[in-house]
Structure formats: C-alpha cells, structure tokens
Amino acid sequence: MSDAKASILAKMRSAMGRKGDDTARRAAVADRLQRAPKGLIPARGQLAPAAQVALFCEMAEKVQASIARVASAAEVPQAVTDYLKSKNLPARVRFGEDARLAAMPWAAQPNLEVDRGRAENADLATVSHAFGGIAETGTLMLTSGPDNPTTLNFLPEHHIVVVSAADIAGDYESLWERIRGIHGKGTMPRTVNMITGPSRSADIEQTLLLGAHGPRALHIVVVGEARGA
C-alpha cells in the first residue's frame, strides 16, 4: 500500500474513532463475507416459476426493452435475424466464445454474418447470453469473461441478450447465491453487470434520452419454459 493511501485510510479511521488493528471488526467483516447474508427480498417476485418468467417479461417491457419468446435454442438465430430486419439493420452480429451460442444453428441463416470476439466500434448489434434474469425488476445479470465479453454489453447500438427461462429467478439474492454456488468463494467473475432496459439518462432538463451511455435498444430472447414446466 502506498504512503498516500495509508495516510488517507488512517485519517478515515481516526474520524470514525477506529483503529487499524481492531481485531473484532476484522472478525466481523470476515464472518459476513463467509456467511453472505441475504438482503431484503421483496414479495413481488416470489411467484411460481412460470409467473416469474411472465413478470420478468412484463417488467422488462416497462423499461423499453423488447421481448421475443422462443421454444428452443435452435430458434434463436431466426429470432435474431427477425429483430435485425425489424430495425432495418445490416444482417451482422457479434458474440463471444459462449458455448451455448456457438452451438446454435447460425448457418441456417445464410444471409446473416456472425463475427466472434470483443465488440468493435463498427458493430451495430451484438449478442450475449445472460447468466440469468430477475423477475421483480426485469433485470438481466451477465457475468464477464471470454464467453460473454463486457464490451458486447455497452459498445453497440443494439444489444440482443439470450436468457433461458429456467434461469429467471424471482429476486437478486437468488442469482447471487447461484453465482457463488457455481464459482465458489474468492473466485467470482471479474465483473457482474446488471442491465435493466436500454441505456438511458434524464440528466438534461429531465428529458429521457435512450442510448446515453450504451445501447439505445435492448432486445431479450427468452428461451424455453420456466423451471419445472
């Protein structure tokens, strides 16, 4: 730790009446990190799985996202093509190294050009596969990595996100618990992005502007049925 950083932290501790060697506080922090206690869970998302998926779609549309429902992963390339046509976009998309996306029949769309890797400035549309969805707010949760580079989320004008209906949960805490179960303590993804609708800002004269800090359009393709359906 640099001397400047140590000085700043020392001043903060002094202002709070704390000591750097406070073993009780260190133990309390370690205990909380180990237990990962759940926060407040609203009742809105505590529904049967099929109702959670319906609520997710409803809430996502309320924040200007568009929704397509498909029965299987094999139908995703057609859904992507249909979206590009509906927006009069070039038949070209980019996605990362996600094995689920790679296994889909993109070759069945002969006019669709598929690029791989991190997003580039010239990309108008990209495709990501979400880790899951949160019903209570219509939010997508995406984890970073070569399979779904974070640049895909923010650089293009149009972000197309594929999410399995079985991966939609009622609340945030359920997905955080799932991430910890998959990755384990201390090996979490570098970044977890939570996306609710397209990028927006009302900073200027309280006028809503889409695409202020990222994609101006978010299209979600929900695949399959809810858990247990």
CSV table of C-alpha atoms in Angstrom, one decimal:
chain,number,residue,atom,x,y,z
A,1,MET,CA,0.0,0.0,0.0
A,2,SER,CA,1.3,3.4,-0.9
A,3,ASP,CA,2.1,6.0,1.8
A,4,ALA,CA,-0.6,8.3,0.4
A,5,LYS,CA,-3.3,5.6,0.5
A,6,ALA,CA,-2.2,4.6,4.0
A,7,SER,CA,-2.5,8.2,5.1
A,8,ILE,CA,-6.0,8.6,3.7
A,9,LEU,CA,-7.2,5.4,5.4
A,10,ALA,CA,-5.6,6.4,8.7
A,11,LYS,CA,-7.5,9.7,8.6
A,12,MET,CA,-10.8,8.0,7.9
A,13,ARG,CA,-10.3,5.6,10.8
A,14,SER,CA,-9.4,8.5,13.1
A,15,ALA,CA,-12.5,10.4,12.1
A,16,MET,CA,-14.6,7.3,12.8
A,17,GLY,CA,-12.9,6.5,16.0
A,18,ARG,CA,-11.5,3.2,14.7
A,19,LYS,CA,-8.1,1.6,14.9
A,20,GLY,CA,-6.3,-0.3,12.1
A,21,ASP,CA,-5.7,-3.3,14.3
A,22,ASP,CA,-9.3,-3.6,15.5
A,23,THR,CA,-9.4,-7.4,15.6
A,24,ALA,CA,-13.1,-7.5,16.4
A,25,ARG,CA,-14.1,-5.5,13.3
A,26,ARG,CA,-11.8,-7.7,11.2
A,27,ALA,CA,-13.5,-10.8,12.5
A,28,ALA,CA,-17.0,-9.3,11.9
A,29,VAL,CA,-16.1,-8.5,8.3
A,30,ALA,CA,-14.6,-12.0,7.7
A,31,ASP,CA,-17.8,-13.6,9.2
A,32,ARG,CA,-20.1,-11.5,7.0
A,33,LEU,CA,-18.1,-12.4,3.9
A,34,GLN,CA,-18.2,-16.0,4.8
A,35,ARG,CA,-21.9,-16.2,5.6
A,36,ALA,CA,-23.1,-13.9,2.7
A,37,PRO,CA,-26.3,-13.0,4.5
A,38,LYS,CA,-29.3,-12.2,2.3
A,39,GLY,CA,-30.7,-8.7,2.0
A,40,LEU,CA,-34.3,-7.7,2.0
A,41,ILE,CA,-36.3,-9.7,-0.6
A,42,PRO,CA,-39.4,-8.1,-1.9
A,43,ALA,CA,-42.6,-10.2,-2.2
A,44,ARG,CA,-43.2,-9.2,-5.8
A,45,GLY,CA,-41.0,-11.8,-7.4
A,46,GLN,CA,-42.0,-14.6,-5.0
A,47,LEU,CA,-44.2,-16.5,-7.5
A,48,ALA,CA,-44.4,-19.8,-9.3
A,49,PRO,CA,-41.6,-20.2,-11.9
A,50,ALA,CA,-43.9,-19.6,-14.9
A,51,ALA,CA,-45.3,-16.5,-13.3
A,52,GLN,CA,-41.8,-15.3,-12.6
A,53,VAL,CA,-41.0,-15.5,-16.3
A,54,ALA,CA,-44.1,-13.7,-17.2
A,55,LEU,CA,-43.3,-10.9,-14.6
A,56,PHE,CA,-39.8,-10.7,-16.0
A,57,CYS,CA,-41.1,-10.0,-19.5
A,58,GLU,CA,-43.6,-7.5,-18.2
A,59,MET,CA,-41.1,-5.5,-16.2
A,60,ALA,CA,-38.5,-5.6,-19.0
A,61,GLU,CA,-41.0,-4.2,-21.5
A,62,LYS,CA,-41.9,-1.4,-19.0
A,63,VAL,CA,-38.3,-0.1,-19.2
A,64,GLN,CA,-38.3,-0.1,-23.0
A,65,ALA,CA,-36.8,-3.5,-23.7
A,66,SER,CA,-38.3,-5.7,-26.4
A,67,ILE,CA,-39.1,-9.3,-25.8
A,68,ALA,CA,-39.2,-12.4,-28.0
A,69,ARG,CA,-40.2,-15.9,-26.7
A,70,VAL,CA,-38.8,-19.0,-28.5
A,71,ALA,CA,-39.4,-22.6,-27.6
A,72,SER,CA,-35.8,-23.8,-28.0
A,73,ALA,CA,-32.2,-22.6,-28.5
A,74,ALA,CA,-32.5,-23.7,-32.2
A,75,GLU,CA,-34.9,-20.9,-32.8
A,76,VAL,CA,-32.6,-18.1,-31.5
A,77,PRO,CA,-30.7,-17.4,-34.8
A,78,GLN,CA,-34.1,-16.9,-36.6
A,79,ALA,CA,-35.2,-14.6,-33.8
A,80,VAL,CA,-32.1,-12.5,-34.1
A,81,THR,CA,-32.5,-12.3,-37.8
A,82,ASP,CA,-36.1,-11.2,-37.4
A,83,TYR,CA,-35.0,-8.5,-35.0
A,84,LEU,CA,-32.4,-7.1,-37.3
A,85,LYS,CA,-34.9,-7.0,-40.2
A,86,SER,CA,-37.5,-5.2,-38.0
A,87,LYS,CA,-34.9,-2.5,-37.2
A,88,ASN,CA,-33.6,-2.3,-40.8
A,89,LEU,CA,-30.1,-3.2,-39.5
A,90,PRO,CA,-27.4,-5.0,-41.5
A,91,ALA,CA,-27.5,-8.8,-41.2
A,92,ARG,CA,-24.4,-8.9,-39.0
A,93,VAL,CA,-23.9,-9.7,-35.3
A,94,ARG,CA,-21.1,-10.4,-33.0
A,95,PHE,CA,-20.8,-12.6,-29.9
A,96,GLY,CA,-18.1,-14.1,-27.7
A,97,GLU,CA,-17.0,-17.6,-27.0
A,98,ASP,CA,-20.1,-18.7,-25.3
A,99,ALA,CA,-20.6,-22.4,-26.0
A,100,ARG,CA,-24.4,-22.2,-25.8
A,101,LEU,CA,-24.5,-19.5,-28.5
A,102,ALA,CA,-21.9,-21.3,-30.6
A,103,ALA,CA,-24.0,-24.5,-30.6
A,104,MET,CA,-27.0,-22.7,-32.1
A,105,PRO,CA,-27.7,-23.2,-35.9
A,106,TRP,CA,-26.4,-19.8,-37.2
A,107,ALA,CA,-25.5,-21.4,-40.5
A,108,ALA,CA,-29.3,-21.9,-41.1
A,109,GLN,CA,-29.4,-18.1,-41.6
A,110,PRO,CA,-27.4,-17.8,-44.9
A,111,ASN,CA,-27.6,-14.1,-45.1
A,112,LEU,CA,-26.5,-13.5,-41.5
A,113,GLU,CA,-22.9,-12.7,-40.9
A,114,VAL,CA,-21.6,-13.8,-37.5
A,115,ASP,CA,-18.4,-12.4,-36.0
A,116,ARG,CA,-16.7,-13.5,-32.8
A,117,GLY,CA,-14.8,-11.8,-30.0
A,118,ARG,CA,-15.0,-8.5,-28.2
A,119,ALA,CA,-17.2,-5.7,-29.6
A,120,GLU,CA,-15.7,-3.2,-32.0
A,121,ASN,CA,-16.7,0.4,-32.7
A,122,ALA,CA,-18.2,-0.6,-36.1
A,123,ASP,CA,-20.6,-3.2,-34.5
A,124,LEU,CA,-24.2,-2.2,-34.6
A,125,ALA,CA,-25.6,-5.3,-32.9
A,126,THR,CA,-24.2,-7.8,-30.6
A,127,VAL,CA,-25.5,-11.0,-28.9
A,128,SER,CA,-24.8,-12.0,-25.3
A,129,HIS,CA,-26.1,-15.0,-23.2
A,130,ALA,CA,-27.2,-13.9,-19.8
A,131,PHE,CA,-26.4,-15.7,-16.6
A,132,GLY,CA,-30.0,-15.2,-15.5
A,133,GLY,CA,-32.9,-12.8,-15.2
A,134,ILE,CA,-34.6,-11.2,-12.2
A,135,ALA,CA,-38.4,-11.1,-12.3
A,136,GLU,CA,-39.1,-8.4,-9.8
A,137,THR,CA,-37.4,-5.7,-12.0
A,138,GLY,CA,-36.9,-7.2,-15.4
A,139,THR,CA,-33.2,-7.1,-15.0
A,140,LEU,CA,-30.6,-9.2,-16.7
A,141,MET,CA,-27.5,-10.5,-14.9
A,142,LEU,CA,-24.4,-11.0,-17.1
A,143,THR,CA,-21.0,-12.2,-16.0
A,144,SER,CA,-17.8,-11.1,-17.7
A,145,GLY,CA,-15.3,-13.4,-19.4
A,146,PRO,CA,-14.2,-14.5,-22.9
A,147,ASP,CA,-17.6,-16.3,-23.4
A,148,ASN,CA,-19.5,-13.0,-23.0
A,149,PRO,CA,-17.1,-10.0,-23.1
A,150,THR,CA,-18.4,-7.0,-21.3
A,151,THR,CA,-17.8,-4.8,-24.4
A,152,LEU,CA,-20.7,-6.6,-26.0
A,153,ASN,CA,-23.0,-5.0,-23.4
A,154,PHE,CA,-22.0,-1.4,-23.9
A,155,LEU,CA,-20.5,-0.6,-27.3
A,156,PRO,CA,-23.2,-1.4,-29.9
A,157,GLU,CA,-26.4,0.5,-30.5
A,158,HIS,CA,-28.4,-2.7,-30.3
A,159,HIS,CA,-27.8,-5.3,-27.6
A,160,ILE,CA,-29.5,-8.7,-28.1
A,161,VAL,CA,-29.5,-10.9,-25.0
A,162,VAL,CA,-30.4,-14.5,-24.8
A,163,VAL,CA,-31.7,-15.8,-21.5
A,164,SER,CA,-33.0,-19.2,-20.6
A,165,ALA,CA,-36.5,-19.1,-19.0
A,166,ALA,CA,-35.2,-21.7,-16.5
A,167,ASP,CA,-32.5,-19.2,-15.4
A,168,ILE,CA,-35.0,-16.5,-14.4
A,169,ALA,CA,-35.4,-16.1,-10.7
A,170,GLY,CA,-37.7,-14.0,-8.6
A,171,ASP,CA,-35.1,-11.8,-6.9
A,172,TYR,CA,-31.5,-10.7,-6.9
A,173,GLU,CA,-30.4,-12.7,-3.9
A,174,SER,CA,-31.3,-16.0,-5.7
A,175,LEU,CA,-29.0,-15.2,-8.6
A,176,TRP,CA,-26.1,-14.1,-6.3
A,177,GLU,CA,-26.5,-17.4,-4.4
A,178,ARG,CA,-26.4,-19.2,-7.7
A,179,ILE,CA,-23.2,-17.4,-8.8
A,180,ARG,CA,-21.5,-18.2,-5.5
A,181,GLY,CA,-22.5,-21.8,-5.9
A,182,ILE,CA,-21.1,-22.1,-9.4
A,183,HIS,CA,-17.9,-20.1,-9.0
A,184,GLY,CA,-17.2,-20.6,-5.3
A,185,LYS,CA,-15.9,-18.1,-2.7
A,186,GLY,CA,-13.0,-16.0,-3.8
A,187,THR,CA,-13.4,-17.0,-7.5
A,188,MET,CA,-16.2,-14.7,-8.6
A,189,PRO,CA,-16.3,-13.3,-12.1
A,190,ARG,CA,-14.3,-10.1,-12.5
A,191,THR,CA,-17.5,-8.2,-13.3
A,192,VAL,CA,-21.2,-8.9,-12.9
A,193,ASN,CA,-23.3,-6.5,-14.9
A,194,MET,CA,-27.0,-6.0,-14.1
A,195,ILE,CA,-28.9,-4.5,-17.1
A,196,THR,CA,-32.4,-3.1,-16.8
A,197,GLY,CA,-33.6,-1.9,-20.2
A,198,PRO,CA,-31.5,0.1,-22.7
A,199,SER,CA,-29.1,2.8,-21.6
A,200,ARG,CA,-30.9,6.0,-20.6
A,201,SER,CA,-30.4,9.4,-19.0
A,202,ALA,CA,-32.7,12.2,-18.0
A,203,ASP,CA,-29.8,14.5,-16.7
A,204,ILE,CA,-30.6,17.2,-19.2
A,205,GLU,CA,-33.8,19.1,-18.5
A,206,GLN,CA,-35.3,15.8,-17.2
A,207,THR,CA,-35.8,14.6,-20.7
A,208,LEU,CA,-35.4,10.9,-21.2
A,209,LEU,CA,-32.7,10.1,-23.7
A,210,LEU,CA,-32.1,6.5,-24.7
A,211,GLY,CA,-28.5,5.4,-25.6
A,212,ALA,CA,-26.8,8.0,-23.5
A,213,HIS,CA,-24.2,5.7,-22.0
A,214,GLY,CA,-24.6,2.4,-24.0
A,215,PRO,CA,-27.0,0.6,-26.3
A,216,ARG,CA,-30.2,2.6,-27.2
A,217,ALA,CA,-32.1,-0.7,-27.7
A,218,LEU,CA,-32.2,-3.9,-25.7
A,219,HIS,CA,-33.8,-7.0,-27.2
A,220,ILE,CA,-34.3,-10.0,-25.0
A,221,VAL,CA,-34.8,-13.5,-26.4
A,222,VAL,CA,-36.3,-15.8,-23.7
A,223,VAL,CA,-35.7,-19.4,-24.5
A,224,GLY,CA,-37.8,-22.4,-23.4
A,225,GLU,CA,-40.0,-22.8,-20.4
A,226,ALA,CA,-39.7,-22.0,-16.7
A,227,ARG,CA,-38.2,-24.4,-14.3
A,228,GLY,CA,-40.4,-27.4,-13.7
A,229,ALA,CA,-42.7,-26.6,-16.5
